[in-house]
């Protein structure tokens, strides 16, 4: 299946936090302002069942924003997301009983460099992440459970999220991390 969702927005009085070059106690100061703003972009996704037990899912998004008035006319909006894409290859463990299904998945995530910035914002370099997960459903005492183990940023990439305030004070996103989740269906 393929899905494409384009959008176009015009805001005559878009209110947002405008960055200033001033800092107080190590944090950048902002003030609220408004401007006429045009935003457009799209979200897209593709899902392909390659084999009965193998599926490829991919999705991506793109946003373009431009201020049409105000002191920063011609610039984008602060903290605008850069383009991003994700692809996941998922192997479904063969089983006759859907209540005992399982999977193994590998995910590649790519985020572009954000260079359409609003002064005094700084550019944020793009990054790529490798994630993996494994999950299994099982029955216990008449109840259905699902156990999922997930590893994110498996290569330990140091990166910053352009939409994060922590980026401004030099705090990167989490490094290599692992999580376990148990779901109980009732």
Short mmCIF file of N, CA and C in Angstrom, two decimals:
data_model
loop_
_atom_site.label_atom_id
_atom_site.label_comp_id
_atom_site.label_asym_id
_atom_site.label_seq_id
_atom_site.Cartn_x
_atom_site.Cartn_y
_atom_site.Cartn_z
N UNK A 1 0.84 -1.18 0.00
CA UNK A 1 0.00 0.00 0.00
C UNK A 1 0.88 1.24 0.00
N UNK A 2 0.37 2.29 -0.59
CA UNK A 2 1.07 3.57 -0.67
C UNK A 2 0.13 4.66 -0.19
N UNK A 3 0.65 5.58 0.59
CA UNK A 3 -0.16 6.69 1.07
C UNK A 3 0.65 7.98 0.97
N UNK A 4 0.05 9.02 0.43
CA UNK A 4 0.68 10.33 0.33
C UNK A 4 -0.30 11.36 0.86
N UNK A 5 0.15 12.16 1.82
CA UNK A 5 -0.71 13.17 2.43
C UNK A 5 -0.04 14.54 2.31
N UNK A 6 -0.39 15.29 1.28
CA UNK A 6 0.16 16.64 1.17
C UNK A 6 -0.67 17.62 2.00
N UNK A 7 -0.08 18.74 2.36
CA UNK A 7 -0.83 19.77 3.07
C UNK A 7 -0.29 21.15 2.73
N UNK A 8 -1.16 22.13 2.88
CA UNK A 8 -0.83 23.52 2.62
C UNK A 8 -1.60 24.35 3.64
N UNK A 9 -0.89 25.19 4.39
CA UNK A 9 -1.53 26.04 5.40
C UNK A 9 -1.11 27.48 5.20
N UNK A 10 -2.07 28.37 5.34
CA UNK A 10 -1.77 29.80 5.37
C UNK A 10 -2.31 30.34 6.69
N UNK A 11 -1.47 31.02 7.45
CA UNK A 11 -1.87 31.59 8.73
C UNK A 11 -1.70 33.11 8.66
N UNK A 12 -2.78 33.89 8.77
CA UNK A 12 -2.62 35.34 8.73
C UNK A 12 -1.98 35.90 10.00
N UNK A 13 -2.07 35.18 11.12
CA UNK A 13 -1.52 35.64 12.40
C UNK A 13 -0.90 34.46 13.16
N UNK A 14 0.12 33.86 12.60
CA UNK A 14 0.78 32.71 13.23
C UNK A 14 1.61 33.21 14.42
N UNK A 15 1.33 32.69 15.62
CA UNK A 15 2.03 33.10 16.83
C UNK A 15 3.09 32.05 17.15
N UNK A 16 4.31 32.50 17.40
CA UNK A 16 5.40 31.57 17.69
C UNK A 16 6.44 32.23 18.57
N UNK A 17 7.31 31.39 19.15
CA UNK A 17 8.43 31.89 19.95
C UNK A 17 9.57 32.27 19.03
N UNK A 18 9.99 33.51 19.10
CA UNK A 18 11.05 34.03 18.25
C UNK A 18 12.36 34.07 19.06
N UNK A 19 13.42 33.42 18.58
CA UNK A 19 14.68 33.42 19.34
C UNK A 19 15.37 34.78 19.29
N UNK A 20 16.05 35.12 20.37
CA UNK A 20 16.86 36.33 20.41
C UNK A 20 18.32 35.92 20.59
N UNK A 21 19.26 36.81 20.37
CA UNK A 21 20.67 36.47 20.60
C UNK A 21 21.07 36.55 22.07
N UNK A 22 20.13 36.88 22.96
CA UNK A 22 20.45 37.04 24.38
C UNK A 22 20.24 35.73 25.15
N UNK A 23 21.06 35.56 26.18
CA UNK A 23 20.97 34.39 27.05
C UNK A 23 20.83 34.86 28.49
N UNK A 24 20.11 34.07 29.29
CA UNK A 24 19.99 34.35 30.71
C UNK A 24 20.16 33.03 31.44
N UNK A 25 21.12 32.99 32.35
CA UNK A 25 21.43 31.77 33.11
C UNK A 25 21.69 30.59 32.18
N UNK A 26 22.35 30.86 31.06
CA UNK A 26 22.74 29.81 30.13
C UNK A 26 21.68 29.41 29.13
N UNK A 27 20.50 30.00 29.20
CA UNK A 27 19.42 29.62 28.30
C UNK A 27 19.06 30.79 27.39
N UNK A 28 18.77 30.46 26.14
CA UNK A 28 18.43 31.49 25.17
C UNK A 28 17.07 32.11 25.49
N UNK A 29 16.95 33.41 25.31
CA UNK A 29 15.69 34.11 25.55
C UNK A 29 14.86 34.16 24.26
N UNK A 30 13.55 34.08 24.43
CA UNK A 30 12.60 34.13 23.32
C UNK A 30 11.52 35.14 23.65
N UNK A 31 10.83 35.59 22.64
CA UNK A 31 9.63 36.39 22.86
C UNK A 31 8.59 35.96 21.84
N UNK A 32 7.32 36.10 22.24
CA UNK A 32 6.24 35.74 21.33
C UNK A 32 6.06 36.84 20.28
N UNK A 33 5.83 36.41 19.06
CA UNK A 33 5.55 37.35 17.98
C UNK A 33 4.59 36.66 17.02
N UNK A 34 4.11 37.40 16.06
CA UNK A 34 3.23 36.81 15.06
C UNK A 34 3.59 37.33 13.69
N UNK A 35 3.26 36.53 12.69
CA UNK A 35 3.55 36.89 11.30
C UNK A 35 2.60 36.12 10.40
N UNK A 36 2.48 36.60 9.18
CA UNK A 36 1.77 35.81 8.17
C UNK A 36 2.73 34.69 7.76
N UNK A 37 2.23 33.46 7.73
CA UNK A 37 3.09 32.30 7.48
C UNK A 37 2.43 31.37 6.47
N UNK A 38 3.24 30.86 5.57
CA UNK A 38 2.82 29.82 4.63
C UNK A 38 3.61 28.56 4.95
N UNK A 39 2.90 27.46 5.14
CA UNK A 39 3.55 26.16 5.40
C UNK A 39 2.99 25.14 4.43
N UNK A 40 3.87 24.32 3.88
CA UNK A 40 3.41 23.21 3.06
C UNK A 40 4.37 22.05 3.23
N UNK A 41 3.89 20.88 2.88
CA UNK A 41 4.73 19.70 2.99
C UNK A 41 3.93 18.45 2.68
N UNK A 42 4.50 17.33 3.06
CA UNK A 42 3.80 16.06 2.84
C UNK A 42 4.33 15.00 3.79
N UNK A 43 3.51 14.00 3.97
CA UNK A 43 3.90 12.77 4.66
C UNK A 43 3.60 11.64 3.69
N UNK A 44 4.49 10.68 3.60
CA UNK A 44 4.31 9.56 2.68
C UNK A 44 4.67 8.26 3.38
N UNK A 45 3.98 7.20 3.00
CA UNK A 45 4.32 5.89 3.56
C UNK A 45 4.07 4.80 2.52
N UNK A 46 4.87 3.76 2.62
CA UNK A 46 4.77 2.61 1.73
C UNK A 46 4.89 1.36 2.59
N UNK A 47 4.03 0.40 2.34
CA UNK A 47 4.12 -0.90 3.02
C UNK A 47 4.07 -1.97 1.94
N UNK A 48 5.05 -2.87 1.96
CA UNK A 48 5.16 -3.88 0.92
C UNK A 48 5.40 -5.24 1.57
N UNK A 49 4.48 -6.16 1.33
CA UNK A 49 4.63 -7.53 1.83
C UNK A 49 5.44 -8.29 0.79
N UNK A 50 6.75 -8.38 1.02
CA UNK A 50 7.67 -8.98 0.06
C UNK A 50 7.41 -10.49 -0.06
N UNK A 51 7.26 -11.13 1.07
CA UNK A 51 6.93 -12.55 1.19
C UNK A 51 5.87 -12.67 2.28
N UNK A 52 5.22 -13.81 2.43
CA UNK A 52 4.24 -13.93 3.51
C UNK A 52 4.82 -13.63 4.90
N UNK A 53 6.12 -13.83 5.06
CA UNK A 53 6.73 -13.61 6.37
C UNK A 53 7.69 -12.42 6.41
N UNK A 54 7.72 -11.61 5.34
CA UNK A 54 8.68 -10.50 5.27
C UNK A 54 7.98 -9.24 4.76
N UNK A 55 8.09 -8.16 5.54
CA UNK A 55 7.41 -6.92 5.19
C UNK A 55 8.39 -5.75 5.27
N UNK A 56 8.26 -4.83 4.32
CA UNK A 56 9.04 -3.60 4.31
C UNK A 56 8.09 -2.42 4.48
N UNK A 57 8.34 -1.61 5.50
CA UNK A 57 7.57 -0.39 5.73
C UNK A 57 8.52 0.79 5.64
N UNK A 58 8.11 1.82 4.93
CA UNK A 58 8.93 3.03 4.82
C UNK A 58 8.01 4.25 4.91
N UNK A 59 8.52 5.30 5.53
CA UNK A 59 7.75 6.54 5.59
C UNK A 59 8.71 7.72 5.63
N UNK A 60 8.18 8.86 5.28
CA UNK A 60 8.99 10.07 5.28
C UNK A 60 8.12 11.30 5.38
N UNK A 61 8.77 12.42 5.68
CA UNK A 61 8.02 13.67 5.79
C UNK A 61 8.91 14.84 5.39
N UNK A 62 8.26 15.88 4.92
CA UNK A 62 8.96 17.09 4.52
C UNK A 62 8.09 18.28 4.89
N UNK A 63 8.70 19.34 5.42
CA UNK A 63 7.99 20.56 5.80
C UNK A 63 8.76 21.76 5.28
N UNK A 64 8.03 22.68 4.67
CA UNK A 64 8.61 23.96 4.25
C UNK A 64 7.75 25.06 4.86
N UNK A 65 8.38 26.01 5.54
CA UNK A 65 7.65 27.12 6.15
C UNK A 65 8.35 28.42 5.78
N UNK A 66 7.55 29.46 5.56
CA UNK A 66 8.11 30.77 5.20
C UNK A 66 7.27 31.86 5.83
N UNK A 67 7.98 32.80 6.48
CA UNK A 67 7.31 33.97 7.04
C UNK A 67 7.10 34.99 5.91
N UNK A 68 5.87 35.46 5.78
CA UNK A 68 5.52 36.39 4.70
C UNK A 68 5.46 37.83 5.18
N UNK A 69 5.65 38.05 6.49
CA UNK A 69 5.62 39.40 7.04
C UNK A 69 6.45 39.42 8.32
N UNK A 70 6.58 40.59 8.90
CA UNK A 70 7.27 40.72 10.17
C UNK A 70 8.76 40.96 10.02
N UNK A 71 9.45 41.05 11.16
CA UNK A 71 10.87 41.38 11.16
C UNK A 71 11.75 40.28 10.56
N UNK A 72 11.24 39.06 10.49
CA UNK A 72 12.03 37.97 9.92
C UNK A 72 11.37 37.44 8.64
N UNK A 73 10.78 38.37 7.90
CA UNK A 73 10.15 38.03 6.62
C UNK A 73 11.16 37.32 5.72
N UNK A 74 10.70 36.26 5.07
CA UNK A 74 11.56 35.51 4.16
C UNK A 74 12.23 34.30 4.81
N UNK A 75 12.26 34.27 6.13
CA UNK A 75 12.84 33.13 6.84
C UNK A 75 11.76 32.08 7.12
N UNK A 76 12.20 30.92 7.56
CA UNK A 76 11.28 29.87 7.98
C UNK A 76 10.75 30.16 9.37
N UNK A 77 10.41 29.09 10.09
CA UNK A 77 9.96 29.21 11.48
C UNK A 77 10.99 28.54 12.38
N UNK A 78 11.21 29.08 13.58
CA UNK A 78 12.15 28.44 14.50
C UNK A 78 11.71 27.01 14.84
N UNK A 79 12.67 26.16 15.06
CA UNK A 79 12.44 24.77 15.45
C UNK A 79 11.65 23.97 14.41
N UNK A 80 11.71 24.36 13.14
CA UNK A 80 11.03 23.59 12.10
C UNK A 80 11.77 22.28 11.87
N UNK A 81 11.01 21.21 11.71
CA UNK A 81 11.63 19.90 11.52
C UNK A 81 12.28 19.80 10.15
N UNK A 82 13.44 19.15 10.06
CA UNK A 82 14.03 18.87 8.75
C UNK A 82 13.32 17.66 8.14
N UNK A 83 13.62 17.38 6.87
CA UNK A 83 13.05 16.18 6.25
C UNK A 83 13.54 14.95 7.00
N UNK A 84 12.75 13.91 6.97
CA UNK A 84 13.17 12.66 7.61
C UNK A 84 12.55 11.48 6.89
N UNK A 85 13.19 10.33 7.02
CA UNK A 85 12.70 9.09 6.42
C UNK A 85 13.07 7.92 7.32
N UNK A 86 12.27 6.87 7.22
CA UNK A 86 12.50 5.69 8.03
C UNK A 86 12.11 4.47 7.20
N UNK A 87 12.90 3.41 7.30
CA UNK A 87 12.58 2.15 6.63
C UNK A 87 12.77 1.02 7.62
N UNK A 88 11.79 0.13 7.66
CA UNK A 88 11.87 -1.02 8.58
C UNK A 88 11.62 -2.30 7.80
N UNK A 89 12.51 -3.26 7.96
CA UNK A 89 12.35 -4.60 7.40
C UNK A 89 11.96 -5.50 8.56
N UNK A 90 10.78 -6.15 8.44
CA UNK A 90 10.25 -6.95 9.55
C UNK A 90 10.01 -8.38 9.09
N UNK A 91 10.64 -9.31 9.81
CA UNK A 91 10.44 -10.74 9.56
C UNK A 91 9.44 -11.26 10.58
N UNK A 92 8.35 -11.84 10.08
CA UNK A 92 7.31 -12.39 10.96
C UNK A 92 7.59 -13.87 11.18
N UNK A 93 7.73 -14.25 12.44
CA UNK A 93 8.03 -15.65 12.76
C UNK A 93 6.86 -16.53 12.35
N UNK A 94 7.14 -17.64 11.64
CA UNK A 94 6.04 -18.50 11.19
C UNK A 94 5.34 -19.16 12.37
N UNK A 95 4.02 -19.13 12.34
CA UNK A 95 3.21 -19.77 13.38
C UNK A 95 1.81 -20.02 12.83
N UNK A 96 1.17 -21.03 13.34
CA UNK A 96 -0.21 -21.33 12.97
C UNK A 96 -1.19 -20.58 13.86
N UNK A 97 -0.72 -20.15 15.02
CA UNK A 97 -1.57 -19.50 16.01
C UNK A 97 -1.20 -18.02 16.13
N UNK A 98 -2.08 -17.10 15.67
CA UNK A 98 -1.77 -15.66 15.76
C UNK A 98 -1.52 -15.18 17.19
N UNK A 99 -2.05 -15.89 18.17
CA UNK A 99 -1.85 -15.51 19.57
C UNK A 99 -0.41 -15.78 20.02
N UNK A 100 0.35 -16.50 19.18
CA UNK A 100 1.75 -16.81 19.52
C UNK A 100 2.70 -16.27 18.46
N UNK A 101 2.29 -15.23 17.77
CA UNK A 101 3.11 -14.66 16.69
C UNK A 101 4.31 -13.91 17.27
N UNK A 102 5.28 -13.66 16.40
CA UNK A 102 6.47 -12.93 16.82
C UNK A 102 7.12 -12.26 15.62
N UNK A 103 8.12 -11.44 15.88
CA UNK A 103 8.79 -10.73 14.79
C UNK A 103 10.22 -10.37 15.19
N UNK A 104 11.02 -10.11 14.16
CA UNK A 104 12.35 -9.54 14.30
C UNK A 104 12.40 -8.39 13.29
N UNK A 105 12.85 -7.21 13.71
CA UNK A 105 12.83 -6.05 12.81
C UNK A 105 14.13 -5.27 12.90
N UNK A 106 14.50 -4.71 11.76
CA UNK A 106 15.66 -3.82 11.66
C UNK A 106 15.17 -2.52 11.04
N UNK A 107 15.54 -1.39 11.65
CA UNK A 107 15.04 -0.09 11.20
C UNK A 107 16.20 0.86 10.94
N UNK A 108 16.10 1.59 9.84
CA UNK A 108 17.08 2.61 9.48
C UNK A 108 16.34 3.95 9.44
N UNK A 109 16.85 4.92 10.17
CA UNK A 109 16.21 6.23 10.26
C UNK A 109 17.21 7.28 9.77
N UNK A 110 16.75 8.16 8.88
CA UNK A 110 17.59 9.22 8.33
C UNK A 110 16.89 10.56 8.56
N UNK A 111 17.63 11.53 9.09
CA UNK A 111 17.10 12.88 9.29
C UNK A 111 18.06 13.85 8.61
N UNK A 112 17.51 14.73 7.80
CA UNK A 112 18.33 15.66 7.04
C UNK A 112 18.87 16.81 7.87
N UNK A 113 19.84 17.49 7.33
CA UNK A 113 20.38 18.71 7.94
C UNK A 113 19.33 19.80 7.88
N UNK A 114 19.16 20.53 8.98
CA UNK A 114 18.24 21.67 8.96
C UNK A 114 19.06 22.94 8.78
N UNK A 115 19.02 23.46 7.56
CA UNK A 115 19.76 24.69 7.29
C UNK A 115 18.84 25.86 6.94
N UNK A 116 17.52 25.62 6.92
CA UNK A 116 16.56 26.72 6.75
C UNK A 116 16.20 27.21 8.15
N UNK A 117 17.01 28.09 8.67
CA UNK A 117 16.90 28.51 10.06
C UNK A 117 16.50 29.97 10.17
N UNK A 118 16.15 30.36 11.38
CA UNK A 118 15.79 31.74 11.69
C UNK A 118 16.88 32.31 12.59
N UNK A 119 17.56 33.37 12.16
CA UNK A 119 18.61 33.93 13.01
C UNK A 119 18.05 34.30 14.39
N UNK A 120 18.75 34.00 15.45
CA UNK A 120 20.12 33.51 15.54
C UNK A 120 20.22 31.99 15.68
N UNK A 121 19.23 31.24 15.20
CA UNK A 121 19.32 29.78 15.25
C UNK A 121 20.58 29.32 14.52
N UNK A 122 21.07 28.15 14.91
CA UNK A 122 22.20 27.55 14.22
C UNK A 122 21.74 26.31 13.49
N UNK A 123 22.44 25.98 12.41
CA UNK A 123 22.12 24.78 11.65
C UNK A 123 22.30 23.54 12.51
N UNK A 124 21.52 22.52 12.21
CA UNK A 124 21.63 21.24 12.89
C UNK A 124 21.98 20.19 11.85
N UNK A 125 23.08 19.47 12.07
CA UNK A 125 23.51 18.44 11.12
C UNK A 125 22.53 17.27 11.13
N UNK A 126 22.37 16.66 9.97
CA UNK A 126 21.53 15.48 9.85
C UNK A 126 22.20 14.27 10.50
N UNK A 127 21.46 13.18 10.60
CA UNK A 127 22.01 11.98 11.21
C UNK A 127 21.28 10.74 10.69
N UNK A 128 21.90 9.60 10.93
CA UNK A 128 21.32 8.31 10.59
C UNK A 128 21.39 7.43 11.83
N UNK A 129 20.33 6.68 12.07
CA UNK A 129 20.28 5.79 13.23
C UNK A 129 19.91 4.39 12.77
N UNK A 130 20.43 3.40 13.48
CA UNK A 130 20.08 2.01 13.25
C UNK A 130 19.42 1.49 14.52
N UNK A 131 18.20 0.96 14.37
CA UNK A 131 17.43 0.44 15.50
C UNK A 131 17.03 -1.00 15.19
N UNK A 132 16.76 -1.78 16.21
CA UNK A 132 16.31 -3.16 16.02
C UNK A 132 15.32 -3.51 17.12
N UNK A 133 14.43 -4.45 16.81
CA UNK A 133 13.48 -4.90 17.82
C UNK A 133 13.11 -6.36 17.56
N UNK A 134 12.67 -7.00 18.61
CA UNK A 134 12.21 -8.37 18.54
C UNK A 134 11.01 -8.48 19.48
N UNK A 135 9.99 -9.21 19.05
CA UNK A 135 8.80 -9.32 19.87
C UNK A 135 8.15 -10.68 19.73
N UNK A 136 7.43 -11.08 20.77
CA UNK A 136 6.77 -12.38 20.76
C UNK A 136 5.50 -12.29 21.59
N UNK A 137 4.41 -12.83 21.05
CA UNK A 137 3.16 -12.95 21.80
C UNK A 137 3.11 -14.34 22.42
N UNK A 138 2.50 -14.42 23.59
CA UNK A 138 2.36 -15.72 24.24
C UNK A 138 1.16 -15.70 25.17
N UNK A 139 0.69 -16.89 25.49
CA UNK A 139 -0.45 -17.05 26.40
C UNK A 139 0.08 -17.50 27.75
N UNK A 140 -0.51 -16.95 28.81
CA UNK A 140 -0.13 -17.32 30.16
C UNK A 140 -1.38 -17.25 31.03
N UNK A 141 -1.81 -18.40 31.51
CA UNK A 141 -3.00 -18.44 32.37
C UNK A 141 -4.24 -17.89 31.69
N UNK A 142 -4.40 -18.14 30.40
CA UNK A 142 -5.57 -17.65 29.68
C UNK A 142 -5.49 -16.19 29.26
N UNK A 143 -4.39 -15.53 29.56
CA UNK A 143 -4.20 -14.13 29.17
C UNK A 143 -3.17 -14.03 28.05
N UNK A 144 -3.37 -13.06 27.17
CA UNK A 144 -2.45 -12.84 26.06
C UNK A 144 -1.47 -11.72 26.44
N UNK A 145 -0.18 -12.02 26.27
CA UNK A 145 0.88 -11.06 26.56
C UNK A 145 1.75 -10.89 25.33
N UNK A 146 2.41 -9.75 25.25
CA UNK A 146 3.41 -9.55 24.20
C UNK A 146 4.64 -8.94 24.84
N UNK A 147 5.79 -9.55 24.58
CA UNK A 147 7.07 -9.05 25.08
C UNK A 147 7.84 -8.48 23.89
N UNK A 148 8.29 -7.24 24.01
CA UNK A 148 9.06 -6.59 22.96
C UNK A 148 10.36 -6.05 23.54
N UNK A 149 11.47 -6.38 22.90
CA UNK A 149 12.78 -5.84 23.25
C UNK A 149 13.22 -4.93 22.11
N UNK A 150 13.69 -3.74 22.44
CA UNK A 150 14.06 -2.77 21.40
C UNK A 150 15.40 -2.13 21.72
N UNK A 151 16.23 -2.02 20.71
CA UNK A 151 17.50 -1.31 20.81
C UNK A 151 17.47 -0.13 19.86
N UNK A 152 17.80 1.06 20.37
CA UNK A 152 17.78 2.27 19.55
C UNK A 152 19.18 2.88 19.49
N UNK A 153 19.48 3.50 18.37
CA UNK A 153 20.78 4.13 18.16
C UNK A 153 21.90 3.11 18.44
N UNK A 154 21.78 1.95 17.82
CA UNK A 154 22.70 0.84 18.09
C UNK A 154 24.16 1.17 17.80
N UNK A 155 24.41 2.12 16.91
CA UNK A 155 25.78 2.48 16.58
C UNK A 155 26.32 3.59 17.48
N UNK A 156 25.51 4.04 18.43
CA UNK A 156 25.95 5.04 19.40
C UNK A 156 26.25 6.40 18.79
N UNK A 157 25.48 6.80 17.80
CA UNK A 157 25.70 8.08 17.10
C UNK A 157 25.36 9.26 18.01
N UNK A 158 26.27 10.22 18.08
CA UNK A 158 26.01 11.47 18.83
C UNK A 158 25.31 12.42 17.86
N UNK A 159 24.09 12.83 18.21
CA UNK A 159 23.32 13.70 17.32
C UNK A 159 22.42 14.63 18.12
N UNK A 160 21.94 15.65 17.42
CA UNK A 160 21.05 16.64 18.03
C UNK A 160 19.75 16.71 17.23
N UNK A 161 18.66 16.91 17.93
CA UNK A 161 17.34 17.07 17.33
C UNK A 161 17.08 18.56 17.18
N UNK A 162 16.81 19.01 15.96
CA UNK A 162 16.63 20.45 15.73
C UNK A 162 15.43 21.01 16.50
N UNK A 163 14.46 20.18 16.84
CA UNK A 163 13.27 20.66 17.55
C UNK A 163 13.44 20.66 19.06
N UNK A 164 14.59 20.27 19.56
CA UNK A 164 14.82 20.17 21.00
C UNK A 164 15.50 21.42 21.56
N UNK A 165 14.97 21.92 22.67
CA UNK A 165 15.61 23.05 23.34
C UNK A 165 16.96 22.64 23.93
N UNK A 166 17.14 21.37 24.25
CA UNK A 166 18.41 20.89 24.80
C UNK A 166 19.56 21.07 23.81
N UNK A 167 19.25 21.04 22.52
CA UNK A 167 20.27 21.25 21.48
C UNK A 167 20.99 22.58 21.71
N UNK A 168 20.24 23.57 22.17
CA UNK A 168 20.79 24.91 22.34
C UNK A 168 21.85 24.98 23.43
N UNK A 169 21.79 24.07 24.40
CA UNK A 169 22.78 24.08 25.48
C UNK A 169 23.74 22.91 25.36
N UNK A 170 23.79 22.30 24.17
CA UNK A 170 24.78 21.27 23.89
C UNK A 170 24.48 19.90 24.44
N UNK A 171 23.21 19.61 24.73
CA UNK A 171 22.85 18.28 25.25
C UNK A 171 22.35 17.43 24.07
N UNK A 172 23.08 16.37 23.71
CA UNK A 172 22.66 15.53 22.58
C UNK A 172 21.48 14.63 22.96
N UNK A 173 20.93 13.99 21.96
CA UNK A 173 19.86 13.01 22.17
C UNK A 173 20.47 11.75 22.78
N UNK A 174 19.63 10.83 23.29
CA UNK A 174 20.17 9.63 23.94
C UNK A 174 21.07 8.83 23.01
N UNK A 175 22.11 8.26 23.59
CA UNK A 175 23.00 7.38 22.85
C UNK A 175 22.37 6.01 22.72
N UNK A 176 23.18 5.00 22.61
CA UNK A 176 22.70 3.63 22.50
C UNK A 176 21.81 3.33 23.71
N UNK A 177 20.61 2.82 23.47
CA UNK A 177 19.73 2.51 24.59
C UNK A 177 18.84 1.31 24.26
N UNK A 178 18.43 0.64 25.30
CA UNK A 178 17.64 -0.58 25.17
C UNK A 178 16.41 -0.47 26.06
N UNK A 179 15.32 -1.07 25.60
CA UNK A 179 14.10 -1.05 26.39
C UNK A 179 13.38 -2.39 26.25
N UNK A 180 12.61 -2.71 27.26
CA UNK A 180 11.77 -3.91 27.25
C UNK A 180 10.35 -3.47 27.57
N UNK A 181 9.39 -4.03 26.84
CA UNK A 181 8.00 -3.67 27.06
C UNK A 181 7.17 -4.94 27.13
N UNK A 182 6.31 -5.00 28.12
CA UNK A 182 5.37 -6.11 28.25
C UNK A 182 3.97 -5.54 28.10
N UNK A 183 3.20 -6.09 27.17
CA UNK A 183 1.81 -5.66 26.96
C UNK A 183 0.89 -6.80 27.37
N UNK A 184 -0.15 -6.45 28.08
CA UNK A 184 -1.15 -7.44 28.51
C UNK A 184 -2.46 -7.07 27.85
N UNK A 185 -2.96 -7.96 27.01
CA UNK A 185 -4.22 -7.73 26.30
C UNK A 185 -5.37 -8.30 27.12
N UNK A 186 -6.31 -7.44 27.47
CA UNK A 186 -7.48 -7.92 28.23
C UNK A 186 -8.74 -7.27 27.71
#
